[in-house]
mmCIF file of C-alpha atoms in Angstrom:
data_model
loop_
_atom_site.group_PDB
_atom_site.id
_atom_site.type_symbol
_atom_site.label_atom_id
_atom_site.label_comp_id
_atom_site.label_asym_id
_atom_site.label_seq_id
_atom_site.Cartn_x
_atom_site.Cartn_y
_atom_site.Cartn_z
ATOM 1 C CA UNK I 85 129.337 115.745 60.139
ATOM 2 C CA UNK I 86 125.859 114.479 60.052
ATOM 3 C CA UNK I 87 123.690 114.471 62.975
ATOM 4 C CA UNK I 88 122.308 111.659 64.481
ATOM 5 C CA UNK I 89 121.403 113.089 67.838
ATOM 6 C CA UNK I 90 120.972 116.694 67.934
ATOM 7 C CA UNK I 91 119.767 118.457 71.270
ATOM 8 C CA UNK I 92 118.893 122.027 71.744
ATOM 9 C CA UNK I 93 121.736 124.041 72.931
ATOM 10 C CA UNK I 94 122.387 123.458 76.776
ATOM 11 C CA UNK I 95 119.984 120.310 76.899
ATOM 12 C CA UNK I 96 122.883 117.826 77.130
ATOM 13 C CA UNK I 97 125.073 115.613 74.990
ATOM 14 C CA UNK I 98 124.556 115.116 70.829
ATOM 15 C CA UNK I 99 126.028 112.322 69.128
ATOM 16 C CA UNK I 100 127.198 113.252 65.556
ATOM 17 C CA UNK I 101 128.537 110.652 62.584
ATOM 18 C CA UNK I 102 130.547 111.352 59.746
ATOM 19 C CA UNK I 103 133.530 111.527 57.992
ATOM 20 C CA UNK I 104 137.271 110.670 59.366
ATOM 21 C CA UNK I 105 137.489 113.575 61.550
ATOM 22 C CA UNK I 106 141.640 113.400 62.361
ATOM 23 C CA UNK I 107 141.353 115.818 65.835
ATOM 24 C CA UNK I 108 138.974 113.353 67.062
ATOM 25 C CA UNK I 109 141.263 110.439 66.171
ATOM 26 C CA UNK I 110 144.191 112.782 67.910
ATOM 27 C CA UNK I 111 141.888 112.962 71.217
ATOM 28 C CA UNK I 112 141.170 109.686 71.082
ATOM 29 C CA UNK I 113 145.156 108.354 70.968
ATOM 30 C CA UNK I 114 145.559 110.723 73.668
ATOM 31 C CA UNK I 115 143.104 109.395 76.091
ATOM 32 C CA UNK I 116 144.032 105.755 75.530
ATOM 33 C CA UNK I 117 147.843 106.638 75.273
ATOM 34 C CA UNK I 118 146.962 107.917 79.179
ATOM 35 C CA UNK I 119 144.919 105.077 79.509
ATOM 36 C CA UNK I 120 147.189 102.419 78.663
ATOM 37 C CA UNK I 121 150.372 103.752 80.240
ATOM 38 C CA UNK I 122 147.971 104.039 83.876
ATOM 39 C CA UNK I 123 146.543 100.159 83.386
ATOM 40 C CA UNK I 124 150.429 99.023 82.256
ATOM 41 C CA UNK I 125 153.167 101.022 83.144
ATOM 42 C CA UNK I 126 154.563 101.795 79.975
ATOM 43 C CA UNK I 127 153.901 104.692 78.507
ATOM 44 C CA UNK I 128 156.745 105.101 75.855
ATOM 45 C CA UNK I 129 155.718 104.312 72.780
ATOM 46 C CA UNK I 130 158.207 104.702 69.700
ATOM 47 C CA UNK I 131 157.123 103.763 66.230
ATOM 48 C CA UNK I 132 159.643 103.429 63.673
ATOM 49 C CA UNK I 133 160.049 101.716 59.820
ATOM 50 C CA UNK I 134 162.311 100.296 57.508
ATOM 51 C CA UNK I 135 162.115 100.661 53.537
ATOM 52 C CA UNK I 136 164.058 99.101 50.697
ATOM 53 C CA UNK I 137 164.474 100.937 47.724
ATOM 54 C CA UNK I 138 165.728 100.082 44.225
ATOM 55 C CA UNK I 139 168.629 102.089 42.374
ATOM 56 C CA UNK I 140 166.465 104.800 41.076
ATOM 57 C CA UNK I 141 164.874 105.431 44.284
ATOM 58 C CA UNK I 142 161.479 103.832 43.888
ATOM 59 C CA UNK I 143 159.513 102.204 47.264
ATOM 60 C CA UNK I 144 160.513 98.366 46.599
ATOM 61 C CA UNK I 145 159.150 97.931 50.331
ATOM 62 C CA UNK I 146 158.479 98.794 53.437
ATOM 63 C CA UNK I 147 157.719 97.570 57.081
ATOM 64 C CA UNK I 148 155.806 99.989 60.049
ATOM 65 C CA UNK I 149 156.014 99.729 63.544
ATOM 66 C CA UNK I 150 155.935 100.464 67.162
ATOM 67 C CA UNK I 151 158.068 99.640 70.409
ATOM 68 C CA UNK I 152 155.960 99.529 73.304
ATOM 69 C CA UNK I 153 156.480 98.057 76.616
ATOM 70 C CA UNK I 154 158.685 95.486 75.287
ATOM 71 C CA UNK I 155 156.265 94.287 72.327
ATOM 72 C CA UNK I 156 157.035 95.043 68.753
ATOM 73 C CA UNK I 157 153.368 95.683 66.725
ATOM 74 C CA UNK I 158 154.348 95.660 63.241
ATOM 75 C CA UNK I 159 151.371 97.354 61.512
ATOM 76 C CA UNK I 160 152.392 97.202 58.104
ATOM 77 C CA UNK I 161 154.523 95.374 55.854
ATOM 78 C CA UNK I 162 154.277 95.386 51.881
ATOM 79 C CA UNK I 163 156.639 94.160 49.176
ATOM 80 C CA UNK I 164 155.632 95.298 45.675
ATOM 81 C CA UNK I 165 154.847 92.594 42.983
ATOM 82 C CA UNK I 166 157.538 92.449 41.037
ATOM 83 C CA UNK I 167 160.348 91.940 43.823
ATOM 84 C CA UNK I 168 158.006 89.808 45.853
ATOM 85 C CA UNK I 169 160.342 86.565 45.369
ATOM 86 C CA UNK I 170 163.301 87.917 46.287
ATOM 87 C CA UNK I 171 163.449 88.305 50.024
ATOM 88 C CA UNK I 172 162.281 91.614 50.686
ATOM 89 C CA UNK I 173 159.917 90.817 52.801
ATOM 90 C CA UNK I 174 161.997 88.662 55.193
ATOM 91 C CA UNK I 175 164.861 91.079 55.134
ATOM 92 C CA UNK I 176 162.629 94.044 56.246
ATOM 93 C CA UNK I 177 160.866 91.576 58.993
ATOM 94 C CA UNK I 178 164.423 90.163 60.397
ATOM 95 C CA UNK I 179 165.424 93.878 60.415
ATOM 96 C CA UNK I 180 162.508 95.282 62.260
ATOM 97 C CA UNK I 181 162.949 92.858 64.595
ATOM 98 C CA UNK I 182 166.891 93.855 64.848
ATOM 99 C CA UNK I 183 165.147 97.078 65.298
ATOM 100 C CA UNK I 184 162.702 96.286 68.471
ATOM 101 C CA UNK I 185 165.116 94.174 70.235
ATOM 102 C CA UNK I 186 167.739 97.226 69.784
ATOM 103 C CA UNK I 187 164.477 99.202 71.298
ATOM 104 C CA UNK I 188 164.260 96.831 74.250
ATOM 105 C CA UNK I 189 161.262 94.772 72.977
ATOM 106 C CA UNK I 190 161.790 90.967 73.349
ATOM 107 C CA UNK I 191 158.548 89.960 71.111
ATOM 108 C CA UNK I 192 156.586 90.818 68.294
ATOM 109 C CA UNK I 193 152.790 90.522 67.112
ATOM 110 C CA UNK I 194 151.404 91.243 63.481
ATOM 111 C CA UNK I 195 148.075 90.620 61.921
ATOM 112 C CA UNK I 196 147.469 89.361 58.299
ATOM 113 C CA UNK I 197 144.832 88.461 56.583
ATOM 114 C CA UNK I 198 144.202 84.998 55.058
ATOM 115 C CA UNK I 199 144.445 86.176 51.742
ATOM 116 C CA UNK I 200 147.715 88.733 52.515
ATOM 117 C CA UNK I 201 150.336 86.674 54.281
ATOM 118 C CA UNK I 202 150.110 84.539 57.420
ATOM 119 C CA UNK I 203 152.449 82.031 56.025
ATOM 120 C CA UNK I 204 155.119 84.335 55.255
ATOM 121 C CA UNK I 205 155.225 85.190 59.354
ATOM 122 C CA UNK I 206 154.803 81.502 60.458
ATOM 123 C CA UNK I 207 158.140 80.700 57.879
ATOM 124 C CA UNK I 208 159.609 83.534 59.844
ATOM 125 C CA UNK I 209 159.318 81.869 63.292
ATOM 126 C CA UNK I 210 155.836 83.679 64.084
ATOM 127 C CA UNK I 211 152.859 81.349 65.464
ATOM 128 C CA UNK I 212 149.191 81.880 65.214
ATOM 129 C CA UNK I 213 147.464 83.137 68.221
ATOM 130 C CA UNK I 214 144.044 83.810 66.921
ATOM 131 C CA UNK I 215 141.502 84.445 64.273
ATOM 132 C CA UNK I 216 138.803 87.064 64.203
ATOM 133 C CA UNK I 217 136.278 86.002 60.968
ATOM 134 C CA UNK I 218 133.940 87.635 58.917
ATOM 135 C CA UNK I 219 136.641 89.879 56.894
ATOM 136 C CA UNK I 220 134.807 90.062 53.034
ATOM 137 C CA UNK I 221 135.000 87.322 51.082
ATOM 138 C CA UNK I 222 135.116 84.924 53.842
ATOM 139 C CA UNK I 223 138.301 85.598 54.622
ATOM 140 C CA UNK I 224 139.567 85.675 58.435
ATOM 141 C CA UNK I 225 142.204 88.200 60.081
ATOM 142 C CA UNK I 226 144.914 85.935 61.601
ATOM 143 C CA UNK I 227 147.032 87.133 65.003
ATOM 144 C CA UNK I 228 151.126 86.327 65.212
ATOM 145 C CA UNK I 229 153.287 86.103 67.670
ATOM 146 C CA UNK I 230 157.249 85.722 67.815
ATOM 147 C CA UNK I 231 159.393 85.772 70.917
ATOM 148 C CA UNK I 232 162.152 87.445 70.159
ATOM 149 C CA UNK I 233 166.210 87.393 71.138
#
């Protein structure tokens, strides 16, 4: 790490930047895991996946996930190019969502890009909730929502 704020020992605190640093990423899910289960209630959290795979064993795709206090966040989901028009991608959705409502979720949220996929999740039943902008190449990151059940 590289220092931006360095103090002589015992004078206080120093504020460092650098590099992914995955203990401090493991503190910091910690602390907000805590957090978020004291502000909400719910503090089980169970992420799971689902993957399709072709006859020799190769990814064809793949959806990530967690269950948490009844909302399924689906963090990724990616078809590769050459089976993109047949299905996968709705077949891995409909079964995550088999998935979370099997977990005790009864809706699901997703973020996708404008270039990626929103209209793949709104021709699933999902609905746009928001839109944060200035992703590169004026692009936009676009928030879905699906009740589910």
């Amino acid at each position: 790490m590289s220092d931006v704020t360095k103090p002589a020992p015992g004078q206080g605190p120093a504020l460092t930047v650098g590099e992914h640093d995955p203990e401090l990423v493991r503190q910091l899910e910690e602390g907000l895991d805590a957090f978020n289960a004291e502000a909400t209630g719910h503090a089980e959290e169970t992420e799971f996946s689902v993957r399709v795979t072709d006859a020799d064993g190769e990814l064809i795709g793949g959806l990530s996930a967690r269950a948490w206090g009844g909302l399924c966040d689906i963090h990724l989901l990616w078809v590769r190019e050459d089976s993109r028009a047949e299905g996968w991608g709705a077949k891995l959705l409909r079964a995550a969502e088999e998935e979370a409502v099997r977990r005790g979720c009864d809706r699901a949220a997703v973020s996708s890009y404008t270039f990626q996929a929103p209209g793949f999740y709104q021709r699933q039943g999902y609905e746009e909730v928001g839109r944060v902008p200035g992703i590169p190449g004026g692009h936009e990151d676009v928030y879905l929502f699906k009740k589910l059940g």
